[in-house]
Short mmCIF file of C-alpha atoms in Angstrom, two decimals:
data_model
loop_
_atom_site.label_atom_id
_atom_site.label_comp_id
_atom_site.label_asym_id
_atom_site.label_seq_id
_atom_site.Cartn_x
_atom_site.Cartn_y
_atom_site.Cartn_z
CA MET A 1 125.88 87.88 55.79
CA ASP A 2 124.72 91.05 57.53
CA HIS A 3 121.20 89.69 57.77
CA ALA A 4 122.52 86.46 59.27
CA ALA A 5 124.52 88.42 61.82
CA ASP A 6 121.41 90.36 62.81
CA ALA A 7 119.48 87.12 63.26
CA LEU A 8 122.18 85.68 65.51
CA ARG A 9 122.86 88.68 67.72
CA THR A 10 124.55 87.68 70.95
CA ASP A 11 124.89 91.15 72.46
CA LEU A 12 121.26 91.30 73.63
CA MET A 13 120.88 92.25 77.28
CA THR A 14 118.62 89.55 78.65
CA ILE A 15 117.18 89.87 82.12
CA THR A 16 119.41 86.99 83.24
CA ARG A 17 122.52 88.75 81.96
CA TYR A 18 121.37 92.01 83.55
CA VAL A 19 120.84 90.43 86.97
CA LEU A 20 124.20 88.65 86.81
CA ASN A 21 125.88 91.96 85.93
CA GLU A 22 124.25 93.55 88.96
CA GLN A 23 125.35 90.63 91.11
CA SER A 24 128.97 91.09 89.99
CA LYS A 25 128.90 94.56 91.57
CA HIS A 26 128.57 92.91 94.98
CA PRO A 27 131.53 90.56 95.57
CA GLU A 28 129.96 89.31 98.79
CA SER A 29 126.89 88.07 96.94
CA ARG A 30 126.16 84.35 97.07
CA GLY A 31 123.71 84.36 94.17
CA ASP A 32 120.60 83.72 96.26
CA PHE A 33 118.86 86.86 95.04
CA THR A 34 119.68 86.01 91.42
CA ILE A 35 118.18 82.54 91.82
CA LEU A 36 115.04 83.99 93.39
CA LEU A 37 114.56 86.47 90.54
CA SER A 38 115.03 83.71 87.97
CA HIS A 39 112.14 81.80 89.56
CA ILE A 40 109.95 84.91 89.48
CA VAL A 41 110.81 85.38 85.80
CA LEU A 42 109.91 81.74 85.14
CA GLY A 43 106.57 82.26 86.87
CA CYS A 44 105.88 85.30 84.69
CA LYS A 45 106.64 83.31 81.52
CA PHE A 46 104.28 80.55 82.60
CA VAL A 47 101.46 82.96 83.43
CA CYS A 48 102.02 84.83 80.14
CA SER A 49 101.61 81.58 78.23
CA SER A 50 98.45 80.73 80.20
CA VAL A 51 96.95 84.19 79.64
CA ASN A 52 97.58 83.97 75.89
CA LYS A 53 95.70 80.69 75.55
CA ALA A 54 93.17 81.21 78.35
CA GLY A 55 90.15 81.18 76.07
CA LEU A 56 91.23 77.98 74.32
CA ALA A 57 92.12 76.25 77.58
CA LYS A 58 88.81 77.20 79.23
CA LEU A 59 90.62 79.18 81.90
CA ILE A 60 88.31 82.17 81.55
CA GLY A 61 85.48 82.33 84.05
CA LEU A 62 84.93 81.97 87.76
CA ALA A 63 86.51 79.32 89.94
CA GLY A 64 83.72 79.41 92.51
CA GLU A 65 85.85 80.84 95.29
CA THR A 66 86.20 84.36 96.62
CA ASN A 67 89.59 85.93 97.26
CA VAL A 68 90.79 87.64 100.40
CA GLN A 69 89.49 91.06 99.31
CA ALA A 70 85.97 89.79 99.89
CA LYS A 71 86.53 89.03 103.55
CA LYS A 72 85.32 91.28 106.34
CA GLU A 73 88.31 93.37 107.32
CA GLU A 74 89.30 93.58 110.94
CA PRO A 75 88.12 96.86 112.50
CA ILE A 76 90.50 99.46 113.83
CA THR A 77 88.13 102.26 114.82
CA TRP A 78 85.46 101.32 112.28
CA VAL A 79 84.24 98.30 110.36
CA VAL A 80 84.98 98.08 106.65
CA TYR A 81 83.08 95.78 104.30
CA SER A 82 84.59 95.40 100.87
CA VAL A 83 82.64 94.20 97.87
CA GLY A 84 83.34 90.55 97.10
CA GLU A 85 85.70 89.96 94.20
CA GLU A 86 85.22 86.44 92.89
CA GLN A 87 88.35 84.59 91.89
CA LYS A 88 88.90 83.86 88.25
CA LYS A 89 90.21 80.44 87.23
CA LEU A 90 93.32 82.15 85.92
CA ASP A 91 93.79 83.85 89.31
CA VAL A 92 93.92 80.47 91.02
CA LEU A 93 96.32 79.01 88.46
CA SER A 94 98.63 82.05 88.62
CA ASN A 95 98.72 81.93 92.40
CA ASP A 96 99.64 78.23 92.37
CA VAL A 97 102.35 78.89 89.80
CA PHE A 98 104.04 81.64 91.81
CA VAL A 99 103.75 79.90 95.17
CA LYS A 100 105.34 76.74 93.79
CA ALA A 101 108.02 78.67 91.89
CA LEU A 102 108.97 80.72 94.94
CA VAL A 103 109.01 77.78 97.33
CA SER A 104 111.03 75.60 94.96
CA SER A 105 113.66 78.34 94.63
CA GLY A 106 114.80 77.48 98.15
CA ARG A 107 115.37 81.18 98.78
CA THR A 108 112.12 82.28 100.45
CA CYS A 109 110.71 81.92 103.95
CA ILE A 110 107.44 83.91 103.82
CA LEU A 111 105.04 84.37 100.90
CA VAL A 112 102.18 86.87 101.05
CA SER A 113 99.71 86.64 98.18
CA GLU A 114 96.66 88.81 97.53
CA GLU A 115 94.78 85.61 96.73
CA ASP A 116 95.44 83.97 100.12
CA GLU A 117 94.00 85.09 103.43
CA GLU A 118 96.99 83.78 105.37
CA ALA A 119 100.71 84.11 104.70
CA THR A 120 102.56 81.00 103.57
CA PHE A 121 105.52 79.99 105.73
CA VAL A 122 107.95 77.83 103.79
CA GLU A 123 108.95 74.55 105.41
CA PRO A 124 112.37 74.71 107.15
CA ALA A 125 114.18 72.47 104.63
CA LEU A 126 113.41 74.92 101.80
CA ARG A 127 113.74 78.22 103.62
CA GLY A 128 115.83 81.13 102.44
CA ARG A 129 116.33 84.71 103.56
CA TYR A 130 113.65 86.46 101.47
CA CYS A 131 110.00 87.38 101.92
CA VAL A 132 108.01 87.91 98.72
CA VAL A 133 104.73 89.84 98.64
CA PHE A 134 102.75 89.64 95.40
CA ASP A 135 99.50 89.83 93.51
CA PRO A 136 99.77 86.94 91.03
CA LEU A 137 97.25 88.40 88.57
CA ASP A 138 96.10 91.95 89.16
CA GLY A 139 93.15 93.24 87.13
CA SER A 140 91.52 89.85 86.75
CA SER A 141 88.16 91.50 86.02
CA ASN A 142 89.73 92.50 82.69
CA ILE A 143 90.49 88.94 81.61
CA ASP A 144 87.29 88.33 79.68
CA CYS A 145 87.57 91.52 77.61
CA GLY A 146 91.23 91.18 76.65
CA VAL A 147 92.51 94.22 78.56
CA SER A 148 96.03 94.15 80.01
CA ILE A 149 96.52 92.37 83.32
CA GLY A 150 99.68 91.79 85.30
CA THR A 151 101.69 90.41 88.19
CA ILE A 152 103.02 92.72 90.92
CA PHE A 153 105.74 91.73 93.38
CA GLY A 154 108.03 93.07 96.08
CA ILE A 155 110.94 91.39 97.87
CA TYR A 156 112.12 91.93 101.43
CA MET A 157 115.11 90.43 103.23
CA VAL A 158 114.34 88.72 106.52
CA LYS A 159 116.92 88.91 109.31
CA ASP A 160 115.97 85.67 111.06
CA PHE A 161 114.67 83.37 108.36
CA THR A 162 115.07 80.25 110.50
CA GLU A 163 112.13 81.40 112.64
CA PRO A 164 110.13 83.75 110.40
CA THR A 165 107.17 85.69 111.78
CA LEU A 166 104.42 87.65 110.10
CA ASP A 167 105.89 90.90 111.49
CA GLN A 168 108.90 90.37 109.23
CA ALA A 169 106.60 90.66 106.22
CA LEU A 170 105.08 93.91 107.46
CA GLN A 171 108.06 96.12 106.67
CA PRO A 172 107.84 99.57 105.04
CA GLY A 173 108.27 99.75 101.29
CA LYS A 174 111.61 101.52 101.63
CA ASN A 175 113.06 98.27 102.99
CA MET A 176 112.38 96.35 99.77
CA VAL A 177 115.44 95.00 98.02
CA ALA A 178 113.53 94.74 94.74
CA ALA A 179 110.10 95.38 93.27
CA GLY A 180 108.49 95.06 89.90
CA TYR A 181 105.58 94.07 87.76
CA CYS A 182 104.96 92.00 84.65
CA MET A 183 102.24 93.12 82.24
CA TYR A 184 100.55 90.63 79.94
CA GLY A 185 99.02 92.20 76.84
CA SER A 186 99.90 92.64 73.19
CA SER A 187 103.44 92.12 74.46
CA CYS A 188 104.75 90.81 77.78
CA THR A 189 106.79 93.43 79.63
CA LEU A 190 108.58 92.98 82.95
CA VAL A 191 109.63 96.16 84.76
CA LEU A 192 112.14 95.72 87.58
CA SER A 193 114.00 97.80 90.12
CA THR A 194 116.70 96.40 92.38
CA GLY A 195 117.41 99.74 94.00
CA SER A 196 119.49 101.39 91.29
CA GLY A 197 117.05 102.64 88.69
CA VAL A 198 114.17 101.04 86.84
CA ASN A 199 114.48 98.92 83.70
CA GLY A 200 111.91 97.33 81.39
CA PHE A 201 112.32 93.98 79.64
CA THR A 202 110.09 92.62 76.85
CA LEU A 203 109.59 88.90 76.31
CA ASP A 204 110.87 87.71 72.93
CA PRO A 205 108.68 84.64 72.20
CA SER A 206 111.16 83.28 69.66
CA LEU A 207 113.91 83.17 72.28
CA GLY A 208 111.81 82.65 75.38
CA GLU A 209 113.85 85.43 77.00
CA PHE A 210 113.11 88.86 78.41
CA ILE A 211 115.23 91.43 76.53
CA LEU A 212 116.13 94.87 77.87
CA THR A 213 114.02 97.27 75.79
CA HIS A 214 113.40 100.17 78.18
CA PRO A 215 116.63 101.02 80.04
CA ASP A 216 116.70 103.51 82.90
CA ILE A 217 113.00 104.40 82.93
CA LYS A 218 112.20 107.78 84.50
CA ILE A 219 109.02 109.73 85.11
CA PRO A 220 109.04 113.00 83.11
CA LYS A 221 109.39 116.12 85.25
CA LYS A 222 106.23 117.42 83.66
CA GLY A 223 103.57 115.34 81.95
CA LYS A 224 101.06 116.24 79.25
CA ILE A 225 98.18 114.05 80.39
CA TYR A 226 96.61 112.66 83.53
CA SER A 227 94.55 109.53 84.00
CA VAL A 228 91.86 108.88 86.55
CA ASN A 229 89.27 106.14 87.08
CA GLU A 230 86.06 108.15 86.97
CA GLY A 231 84.11 105.02 87.84
CA ASN A 232 85.12 105.69 91.45
CA ALA A 233 84.14 109.39 91.37
CA LYS A 234 81.26 108.90 93.80
CA ASN A 235 83.72 107.70 96.43
CA TRP A 236 86.22 110.57 96.12
CA ASP A 237 86.76 112.90 99.02
CA GLY A 238 86.46 116.67 98.61
CA PRO A 239 90.08 117.52 97.76
CA THR A 240 90.30 114.70 95.20
CA ALA A 241 87.07 115.71 93.48
CA LYS A 242 88.22 119.36 93.37
#
């Protein structure tokens, strides 16, 4: 009987339950933010599934396009040329997934993706009060060698969502109402902050749900290791190299 009880646990803190608990702390809430997050979570599940079967589905490789990083950046006082980063097939798929998920939520008005040169302005009938900025699949150069890749996102609230402008997407990070990332690897982990701490959720494939596994994540006051990408050492400035 004990084993059966363990198998049918109902006290698990899923990400849906967590977000609803947070929503209950704000009586004025209309649930829009909760709905938006649920669509982001759905997008992460879809991308996780696609990443896991990418090799079998022939999603590994180049799509023949080049993402926005490869464009000539507009000069301020100098001209910057960045090395072209060709889009992976999985990049394109992930971007389509998140754009469609966010638009269909009916809670967004501006979408800014690292894969698109221009921002996406949602049609008036589907507009909501939020702007979402995201990289649908960061680290795509690692796809072919099985190294962890992930989705990064941030959410802003827009004051006038009936007539959104690009300036409303160019807010400082401190104005974000939520931010997070989802890492696809040996396990799928979604880390989220809605302004009151940081929590990590791991996808349970048998349930199809993200379960709270890393509550109240904090950076240690003092660490034992440091990590640095020495591949970029030739580009470091003096203080960094020292």
